[in-house]
CSV table of C-alpha atoms in Angstrom, one decimal:
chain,number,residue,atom,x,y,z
A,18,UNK,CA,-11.9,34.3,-0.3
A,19,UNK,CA,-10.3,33.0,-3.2
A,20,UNK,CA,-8.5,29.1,-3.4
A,21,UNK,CA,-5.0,28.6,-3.9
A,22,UNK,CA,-5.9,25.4,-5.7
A,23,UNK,CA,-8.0,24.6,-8.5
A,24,UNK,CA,-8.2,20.6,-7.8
A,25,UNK,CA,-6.9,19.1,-4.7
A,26,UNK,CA,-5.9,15.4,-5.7
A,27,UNK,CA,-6.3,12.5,-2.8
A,28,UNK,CA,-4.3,9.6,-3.1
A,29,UNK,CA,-3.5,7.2,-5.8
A,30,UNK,CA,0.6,8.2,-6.2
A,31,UNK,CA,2.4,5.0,-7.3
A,32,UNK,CA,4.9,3.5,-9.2
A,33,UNK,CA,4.4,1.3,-12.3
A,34,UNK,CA,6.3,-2.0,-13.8
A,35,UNK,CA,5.6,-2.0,-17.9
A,36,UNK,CA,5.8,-5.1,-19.1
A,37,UNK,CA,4.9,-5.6,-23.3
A,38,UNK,CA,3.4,-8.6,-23.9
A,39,UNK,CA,2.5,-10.1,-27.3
A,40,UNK,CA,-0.7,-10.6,-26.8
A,41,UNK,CA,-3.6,-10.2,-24.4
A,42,UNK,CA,-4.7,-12.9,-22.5
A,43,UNK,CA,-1.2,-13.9,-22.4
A,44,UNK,CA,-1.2,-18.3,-23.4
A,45,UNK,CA,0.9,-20.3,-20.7
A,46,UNK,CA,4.4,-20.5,-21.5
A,47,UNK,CA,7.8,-20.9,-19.6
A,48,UNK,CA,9.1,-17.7,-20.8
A,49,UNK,CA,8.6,-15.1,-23.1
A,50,UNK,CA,11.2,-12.9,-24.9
A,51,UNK,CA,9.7,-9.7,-25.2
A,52,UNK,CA,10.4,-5.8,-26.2
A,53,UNK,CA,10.9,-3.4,-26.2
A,54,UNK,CA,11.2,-4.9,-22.9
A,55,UNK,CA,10.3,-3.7,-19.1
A,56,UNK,CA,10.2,-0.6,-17.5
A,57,UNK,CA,9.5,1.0,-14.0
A,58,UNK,CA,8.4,4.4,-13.9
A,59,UNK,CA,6.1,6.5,-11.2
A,60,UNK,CA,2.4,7.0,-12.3
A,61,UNK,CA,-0.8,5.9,-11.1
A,62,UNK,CA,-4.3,7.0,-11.2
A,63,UNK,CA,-4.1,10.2,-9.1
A,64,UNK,CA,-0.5,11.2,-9.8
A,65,UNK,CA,-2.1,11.5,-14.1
A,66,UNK,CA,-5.1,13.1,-13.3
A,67,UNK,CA,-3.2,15.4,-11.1
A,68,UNK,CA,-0.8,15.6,-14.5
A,69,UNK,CA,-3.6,16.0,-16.7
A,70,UNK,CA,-5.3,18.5,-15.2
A,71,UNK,CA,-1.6,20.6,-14.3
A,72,UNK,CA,-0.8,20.4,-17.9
A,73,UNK,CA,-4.1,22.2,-18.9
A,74,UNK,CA,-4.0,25.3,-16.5
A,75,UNK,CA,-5.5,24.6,-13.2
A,76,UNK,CA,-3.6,25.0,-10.4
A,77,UNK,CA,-3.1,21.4,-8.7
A,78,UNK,CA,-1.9,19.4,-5.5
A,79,UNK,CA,-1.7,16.0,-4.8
A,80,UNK,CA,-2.3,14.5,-1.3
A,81,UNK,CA,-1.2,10.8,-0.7
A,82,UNK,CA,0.5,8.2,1.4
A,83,UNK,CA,3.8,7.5,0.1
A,84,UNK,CA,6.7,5.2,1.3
A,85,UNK,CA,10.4,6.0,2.0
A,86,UNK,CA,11.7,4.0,-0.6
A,87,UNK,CA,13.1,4.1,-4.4
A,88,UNK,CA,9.9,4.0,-5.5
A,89,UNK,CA,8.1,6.8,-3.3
A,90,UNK,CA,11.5,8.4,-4.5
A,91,UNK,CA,10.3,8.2,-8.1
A,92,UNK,CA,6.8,9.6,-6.9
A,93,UNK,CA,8.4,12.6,-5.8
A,94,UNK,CA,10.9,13.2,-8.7
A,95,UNK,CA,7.3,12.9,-10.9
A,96,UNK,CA,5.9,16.1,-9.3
A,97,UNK,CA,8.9,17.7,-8.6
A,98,UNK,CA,9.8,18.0,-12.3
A,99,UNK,CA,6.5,18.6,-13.7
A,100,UNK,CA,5.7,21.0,-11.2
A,101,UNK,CA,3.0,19.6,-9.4
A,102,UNK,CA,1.8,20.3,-5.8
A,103,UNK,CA,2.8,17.4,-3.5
A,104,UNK,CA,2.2,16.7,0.6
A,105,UNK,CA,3.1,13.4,1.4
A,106,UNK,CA,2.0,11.1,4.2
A,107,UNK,CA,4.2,8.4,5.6
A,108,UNK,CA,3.0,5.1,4.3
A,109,UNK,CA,4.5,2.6,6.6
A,110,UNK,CA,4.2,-0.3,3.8
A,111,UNK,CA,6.1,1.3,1.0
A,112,UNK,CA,4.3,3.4,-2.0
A,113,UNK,CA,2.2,1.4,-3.7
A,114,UNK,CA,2.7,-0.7,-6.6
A,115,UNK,CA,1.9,-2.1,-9.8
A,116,UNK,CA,2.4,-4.7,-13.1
A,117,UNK,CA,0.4,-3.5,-15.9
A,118,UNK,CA,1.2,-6.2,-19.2
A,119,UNK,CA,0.6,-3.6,-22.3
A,120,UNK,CA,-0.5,-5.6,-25.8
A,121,UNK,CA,0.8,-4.6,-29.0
A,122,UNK,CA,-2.9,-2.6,-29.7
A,123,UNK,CA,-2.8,-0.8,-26.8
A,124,UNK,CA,-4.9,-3.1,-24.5
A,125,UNK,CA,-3.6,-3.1,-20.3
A,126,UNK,CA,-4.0,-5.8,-17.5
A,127,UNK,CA,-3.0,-4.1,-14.4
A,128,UNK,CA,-1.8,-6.4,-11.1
A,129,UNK,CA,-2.0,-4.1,-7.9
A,130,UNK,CA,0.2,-5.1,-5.2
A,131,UNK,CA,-2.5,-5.4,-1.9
A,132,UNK,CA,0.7,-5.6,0.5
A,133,UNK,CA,1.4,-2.3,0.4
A,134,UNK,CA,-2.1,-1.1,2.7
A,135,UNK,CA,-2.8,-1.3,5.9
A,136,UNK,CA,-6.2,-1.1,7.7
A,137,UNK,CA,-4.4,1.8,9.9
A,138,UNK,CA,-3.7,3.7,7.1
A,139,UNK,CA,-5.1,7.2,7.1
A,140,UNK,CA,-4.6,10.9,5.7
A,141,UNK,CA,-4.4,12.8,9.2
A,142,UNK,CA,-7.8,15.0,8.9
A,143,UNK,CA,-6.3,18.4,10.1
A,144,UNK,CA,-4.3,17.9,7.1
A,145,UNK,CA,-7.0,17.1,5.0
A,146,UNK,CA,-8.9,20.1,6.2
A,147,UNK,CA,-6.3,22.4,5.9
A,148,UNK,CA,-6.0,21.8,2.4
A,149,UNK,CA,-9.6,21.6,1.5
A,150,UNK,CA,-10.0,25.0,2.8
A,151,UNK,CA,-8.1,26.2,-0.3
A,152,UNK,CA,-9.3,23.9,-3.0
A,153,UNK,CA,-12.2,24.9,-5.4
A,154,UNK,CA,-12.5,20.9,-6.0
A,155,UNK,CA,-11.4,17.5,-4.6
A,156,UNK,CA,-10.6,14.6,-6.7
A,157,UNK,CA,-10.7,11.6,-4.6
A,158,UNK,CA,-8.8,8.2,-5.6
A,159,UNK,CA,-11.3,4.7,-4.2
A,160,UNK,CA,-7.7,4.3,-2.0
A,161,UNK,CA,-8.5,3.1,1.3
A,162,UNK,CA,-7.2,6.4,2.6
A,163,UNK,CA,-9.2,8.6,1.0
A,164,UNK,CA,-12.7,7.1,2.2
A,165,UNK,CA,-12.1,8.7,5.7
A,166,UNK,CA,-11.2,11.7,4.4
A,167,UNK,CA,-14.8,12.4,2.2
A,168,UNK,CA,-16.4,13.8,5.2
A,169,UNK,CA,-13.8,16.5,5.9
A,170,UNK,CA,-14.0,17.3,2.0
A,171,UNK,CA,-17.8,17.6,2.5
A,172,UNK,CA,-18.0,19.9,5.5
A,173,UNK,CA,-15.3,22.1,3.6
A,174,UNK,CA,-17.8,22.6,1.1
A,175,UNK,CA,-15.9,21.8,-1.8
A,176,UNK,CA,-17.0,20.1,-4.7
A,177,UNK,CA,-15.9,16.2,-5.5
A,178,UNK,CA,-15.4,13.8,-7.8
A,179,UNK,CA,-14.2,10.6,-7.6
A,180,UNK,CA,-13.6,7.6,-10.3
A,181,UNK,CA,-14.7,4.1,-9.5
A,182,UNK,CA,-12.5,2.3,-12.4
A,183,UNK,CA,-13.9,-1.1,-13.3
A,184,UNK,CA,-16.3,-1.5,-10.9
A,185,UNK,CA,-18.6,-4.2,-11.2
A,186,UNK,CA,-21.8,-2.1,-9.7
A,187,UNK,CA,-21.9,-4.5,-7.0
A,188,UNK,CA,-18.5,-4.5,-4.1
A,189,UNK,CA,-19.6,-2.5,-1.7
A,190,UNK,CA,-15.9,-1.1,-0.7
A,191,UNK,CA,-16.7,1.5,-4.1
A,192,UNK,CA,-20.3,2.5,-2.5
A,193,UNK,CA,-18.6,5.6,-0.2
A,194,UNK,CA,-17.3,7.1,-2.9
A,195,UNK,CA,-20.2,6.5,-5.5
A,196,UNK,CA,-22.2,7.6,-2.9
A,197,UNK,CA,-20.0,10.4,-1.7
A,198,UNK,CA,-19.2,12.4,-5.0
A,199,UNK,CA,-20.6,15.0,-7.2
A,200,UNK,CA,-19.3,14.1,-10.2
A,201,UNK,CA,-18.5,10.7,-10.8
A,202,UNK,CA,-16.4,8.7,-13.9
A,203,UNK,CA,-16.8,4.3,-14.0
A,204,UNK,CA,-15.5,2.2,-16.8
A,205,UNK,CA,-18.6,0.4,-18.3
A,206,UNK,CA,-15.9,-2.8,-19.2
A,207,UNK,CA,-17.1,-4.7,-16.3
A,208,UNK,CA,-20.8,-3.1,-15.9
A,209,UNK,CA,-23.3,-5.5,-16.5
A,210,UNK,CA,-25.9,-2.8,-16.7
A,211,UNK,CA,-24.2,0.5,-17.1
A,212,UNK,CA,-27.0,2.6,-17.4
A,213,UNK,CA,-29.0,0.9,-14.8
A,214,UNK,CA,-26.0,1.1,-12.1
A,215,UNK,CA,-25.5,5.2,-13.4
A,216,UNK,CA,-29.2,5.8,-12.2
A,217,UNK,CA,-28.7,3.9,-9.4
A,218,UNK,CA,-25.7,6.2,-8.1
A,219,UNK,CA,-27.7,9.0,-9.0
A,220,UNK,CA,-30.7,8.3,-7.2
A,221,UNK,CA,-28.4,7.2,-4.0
A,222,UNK,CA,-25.8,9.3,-3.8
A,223,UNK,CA,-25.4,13.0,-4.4
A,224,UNK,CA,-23.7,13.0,-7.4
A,225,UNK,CA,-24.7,15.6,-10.3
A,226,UNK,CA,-23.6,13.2,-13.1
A,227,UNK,CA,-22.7,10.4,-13.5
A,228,UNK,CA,-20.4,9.1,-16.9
A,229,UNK,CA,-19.4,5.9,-17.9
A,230,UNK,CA,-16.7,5.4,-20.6
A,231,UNK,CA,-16.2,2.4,-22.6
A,232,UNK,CA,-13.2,3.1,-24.9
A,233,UNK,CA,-13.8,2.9,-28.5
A,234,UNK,CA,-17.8,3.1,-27.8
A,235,UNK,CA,-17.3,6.5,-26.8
A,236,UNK,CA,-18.8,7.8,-23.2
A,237,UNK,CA,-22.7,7.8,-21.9
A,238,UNK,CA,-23.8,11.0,-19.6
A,239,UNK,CA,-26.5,10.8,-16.9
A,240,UNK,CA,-28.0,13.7,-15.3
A,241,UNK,CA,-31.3,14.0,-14.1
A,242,UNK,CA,-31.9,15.7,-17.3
A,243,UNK,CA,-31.6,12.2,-19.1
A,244,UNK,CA,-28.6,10.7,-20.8
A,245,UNK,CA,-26.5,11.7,-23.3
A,246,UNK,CA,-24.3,9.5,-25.4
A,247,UNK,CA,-21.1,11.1,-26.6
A,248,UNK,CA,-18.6,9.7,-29.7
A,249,UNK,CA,-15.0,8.8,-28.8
A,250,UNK,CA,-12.4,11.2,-30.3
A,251,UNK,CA,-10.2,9.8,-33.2
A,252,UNK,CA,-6.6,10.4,-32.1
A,253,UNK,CA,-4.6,12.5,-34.0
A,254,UNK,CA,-1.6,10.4,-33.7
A,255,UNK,CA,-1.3,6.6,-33.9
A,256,UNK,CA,-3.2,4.5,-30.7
A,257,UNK,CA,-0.3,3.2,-28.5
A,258,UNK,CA,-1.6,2.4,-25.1
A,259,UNK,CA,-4.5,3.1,-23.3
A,260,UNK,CA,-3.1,3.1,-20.3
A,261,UNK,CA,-4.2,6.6,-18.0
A,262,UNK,CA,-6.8,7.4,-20.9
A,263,UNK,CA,-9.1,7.5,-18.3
A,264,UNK,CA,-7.3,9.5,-16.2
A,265,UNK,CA,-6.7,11.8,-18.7
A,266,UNK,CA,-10.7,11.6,-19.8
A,267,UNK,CA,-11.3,12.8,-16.0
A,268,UNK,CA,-9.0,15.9,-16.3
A,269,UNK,CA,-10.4,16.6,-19.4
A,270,UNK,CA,-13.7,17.0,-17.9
A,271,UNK,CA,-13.0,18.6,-14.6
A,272,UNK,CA,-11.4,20.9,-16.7
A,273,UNK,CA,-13.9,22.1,-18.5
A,274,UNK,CA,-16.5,21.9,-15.7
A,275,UNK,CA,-14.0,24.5,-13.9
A,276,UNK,CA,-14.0,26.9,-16.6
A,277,UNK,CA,-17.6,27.4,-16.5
A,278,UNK,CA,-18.6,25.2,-19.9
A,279,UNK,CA,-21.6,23.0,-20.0
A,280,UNK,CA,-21.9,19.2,-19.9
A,281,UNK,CA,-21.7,18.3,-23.1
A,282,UNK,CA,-18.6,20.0,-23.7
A,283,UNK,CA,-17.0,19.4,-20.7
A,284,UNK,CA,-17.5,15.8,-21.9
A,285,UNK,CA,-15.8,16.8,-25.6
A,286,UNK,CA,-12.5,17.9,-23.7
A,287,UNK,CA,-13.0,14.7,-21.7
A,288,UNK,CA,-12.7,12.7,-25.0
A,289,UNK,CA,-10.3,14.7,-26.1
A,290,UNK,CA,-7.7,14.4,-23.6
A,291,UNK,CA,-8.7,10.5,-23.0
A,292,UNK,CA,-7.5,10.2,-26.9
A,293,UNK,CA,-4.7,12.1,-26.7
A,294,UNK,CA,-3.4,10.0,-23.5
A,295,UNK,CA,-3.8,7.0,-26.3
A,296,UNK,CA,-0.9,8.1,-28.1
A,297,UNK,CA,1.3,8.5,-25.3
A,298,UNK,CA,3.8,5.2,-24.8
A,299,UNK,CA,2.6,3.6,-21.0
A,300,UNK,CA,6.8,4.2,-20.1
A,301,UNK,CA,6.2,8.0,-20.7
A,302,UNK,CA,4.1,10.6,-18.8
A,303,UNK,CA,2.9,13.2,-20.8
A,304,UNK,CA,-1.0,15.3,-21.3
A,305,UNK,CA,-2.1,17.4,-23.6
A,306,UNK,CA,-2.1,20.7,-22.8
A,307,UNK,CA,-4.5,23.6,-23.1
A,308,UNK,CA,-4.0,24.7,-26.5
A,309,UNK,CA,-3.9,21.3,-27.7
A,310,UNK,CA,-7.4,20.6,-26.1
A,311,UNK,CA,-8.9,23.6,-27.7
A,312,UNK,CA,-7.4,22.7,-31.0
A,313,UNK,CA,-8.4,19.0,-31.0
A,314,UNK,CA,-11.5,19.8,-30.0
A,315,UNK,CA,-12.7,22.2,-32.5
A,316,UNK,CA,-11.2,19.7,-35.1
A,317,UNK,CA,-13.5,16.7,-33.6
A,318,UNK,CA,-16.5,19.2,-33.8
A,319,UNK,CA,-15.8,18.6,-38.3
A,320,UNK,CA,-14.5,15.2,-38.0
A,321,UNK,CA,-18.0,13.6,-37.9
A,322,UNK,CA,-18.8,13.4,-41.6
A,323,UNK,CA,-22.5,12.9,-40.6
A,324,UNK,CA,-22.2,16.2,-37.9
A,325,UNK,CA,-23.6,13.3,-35.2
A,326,UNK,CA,-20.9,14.7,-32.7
A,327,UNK,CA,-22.4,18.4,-33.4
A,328,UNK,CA,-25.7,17.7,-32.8
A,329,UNK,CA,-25.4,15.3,-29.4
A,330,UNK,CA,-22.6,16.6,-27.8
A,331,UNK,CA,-22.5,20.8,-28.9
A,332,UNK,CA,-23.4,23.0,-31.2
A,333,UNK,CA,-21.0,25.2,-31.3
A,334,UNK,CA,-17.2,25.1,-30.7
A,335,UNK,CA,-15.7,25.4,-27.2
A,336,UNK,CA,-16.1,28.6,-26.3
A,337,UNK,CA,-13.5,31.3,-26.3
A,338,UNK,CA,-12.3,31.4,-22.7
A,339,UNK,CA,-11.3,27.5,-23.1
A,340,UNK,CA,-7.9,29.0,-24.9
A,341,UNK,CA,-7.7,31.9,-22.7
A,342,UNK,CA,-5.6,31.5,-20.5
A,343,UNK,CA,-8.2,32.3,-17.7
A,344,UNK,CA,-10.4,30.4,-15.2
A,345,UNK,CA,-13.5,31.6,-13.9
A,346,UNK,CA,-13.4,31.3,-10.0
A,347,UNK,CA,-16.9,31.0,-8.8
A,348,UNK,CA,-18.2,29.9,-5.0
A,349,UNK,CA,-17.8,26.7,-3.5
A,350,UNK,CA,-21.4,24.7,-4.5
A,351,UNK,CA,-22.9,23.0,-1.3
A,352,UNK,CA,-22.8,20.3,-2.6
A,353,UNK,CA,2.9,-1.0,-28.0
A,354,UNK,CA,1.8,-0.7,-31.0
A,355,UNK,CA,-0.2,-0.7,-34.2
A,356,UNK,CA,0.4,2.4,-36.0
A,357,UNK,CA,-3.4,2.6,-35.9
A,358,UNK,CA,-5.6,5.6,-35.2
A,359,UNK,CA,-9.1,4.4,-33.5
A,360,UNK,CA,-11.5,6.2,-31.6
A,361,UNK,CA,-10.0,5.8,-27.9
A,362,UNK,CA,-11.4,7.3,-24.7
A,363,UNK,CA,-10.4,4.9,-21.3
């Protein structure tokens, strides 16, 4: 039976507060006068993946709790004008929140409201199955939501993927879904040991791979084939922000994992897309879309001067069907501002 959805998105809808800052850590003062200023504007880690990957093609939906309020209002007005697949829960707390102070090269603190979660809080399961049983793949947000709702992805047989942010390889509230997911994305920034915790969510968990980004350093790779490193993409446009770069490095990847390419290009579009999302203010929403991807990334293929991308990451350029226009549907497995272009990939 075919899927009505390529990616089913769980959790992580929410509203932002942008707040420019001259620099990052921010000294003590009594005020600052700042701009271009402050801005509120929906977005959070599953409503940009689910962005990301609707702007390249795949058919997407987003699942989450959201409150009835102005902000679960902008939540909705996000997918409804982009287009994007939305079922909404009541959250009982209001949609969540969040502060994130931008720096003038790009650089993002992020506050997260806590207040807005309850213990209580759950996506009903019947729901949860219901839509499973027309995804291909399942994206999963580390919400507290979404944790109970791994098993009913599992016995749907879909695919899933999850992205543990900045874990620190050791709170055990990210375990579930390091544990839980076949594909799994972590910022290295506060990794100790990346590759040491990447094998050790391999060897635990069922996860396939397992990539770590760490911006300007590029992304590492682990498979039980070994570990690849792969070169951040230069942006072709001026590095603004990095906020949702790793969002957008996620879709990247998905995507090309979905339309049957191998890992090493699936983690080219990855780049591409995470350096694309670089360029894009952290008051706007936008992703690259497919023919972008497929330009950018045959230009990154030449960039290299020293052909280091070619030889680690592929040896050829994305292949054809990348650009066109198709997706090969295959059975569910069982399992502010510089003005400065700089490699940038989360």
């Amino acid at each position: 039976m075919s899927s009505r959805y390529d990616v089913l998105v769980l959790g992580g809808a929410g509203v932002d507060t942008i707040v420019y800052v001259p620099e990052l850590p921010l000294p003590y003062a009594d005020s600052y006068m700042i701009r271009p200023g402050i801005e509120t504007r929906a977005g959070q880690t599953g409503d940009f993946v689910a962005l990301g990957l609707s702007a390249l093609g795949l058919r997407t939906h987003h699942l989450d709790m959201i409150g009835d309020d102005p902000a679960g209002d902008l939540v909705r007005a996000f997918h409804r004008d982009r287009g994007i697949g939305l079922t909404e829960v009541p959250l009982p707390g209001g949609t969540r929140r969040a502060v994130n102070l931008v720096s003038p090269d790009g650089r993002r603190l992020s506050l997260y409201d806590d207040s807005r979660s309850q213990e209580s809080d759950r996506l009903p399961e019947d729901l949860v199955r219901s839509l499973a049983a027309v995804s291909r793949h399942a994206h999963v947000s580390i919400t507290h939501p979404c944790a109970f709702a791994l098993p009913q992805l599992r016995e749907a047989g879909l695919s899933i993927s999850t992205d543990l942010h900045d874990w620190d390889g050791e709170n055990p509230y990210h375990e579930p879904f390091a544990h839980g997911a076949d594909i799994v994305f972590v910022s290295a920034t506060a990794l100790a040991e990346p590759e040491r915790t990447m094998r050790r969510i391999l060897e635990r968990g069922r996860a396939e791979v397992v990539i770590a980004t760490a911006g300007a350093e590029g992304a590492s790779v682990l498979t039980a084939d070994g570990l690849v490193h792969v070169p951040a993409v230069t942006p072709r446009a001026p590095v603004v922000d990095s906020n949702g770069a790793g969002d957008a490095f996620a879709a990247g990847f998905l995507f090309g994992r979905l339309t049957g390419e191998d890992l090493d290009r699936c983690a080219l579009t990855g780049a591409v897309a995470g350096a694309y999302a670089c360029t894009v203010p952290a008051t706007a929403s936008d992703a690259i879309d497919r023919a972008g991807l497929v330009e950018a990334a045959a230009a990154a293929l030449t960039a290299d001067a020293d052909g280091a991308r070619v030889r680690r990451v592929t040896d050829r350029a994305p292949s054809a069907h990348l650009g066109a226009g198709r997706i090969i549907r295959r059975g569910r497995p069982r399992s502010g501002r510089t003005g400065t272009s700089r490699p940038c990939t989360s």
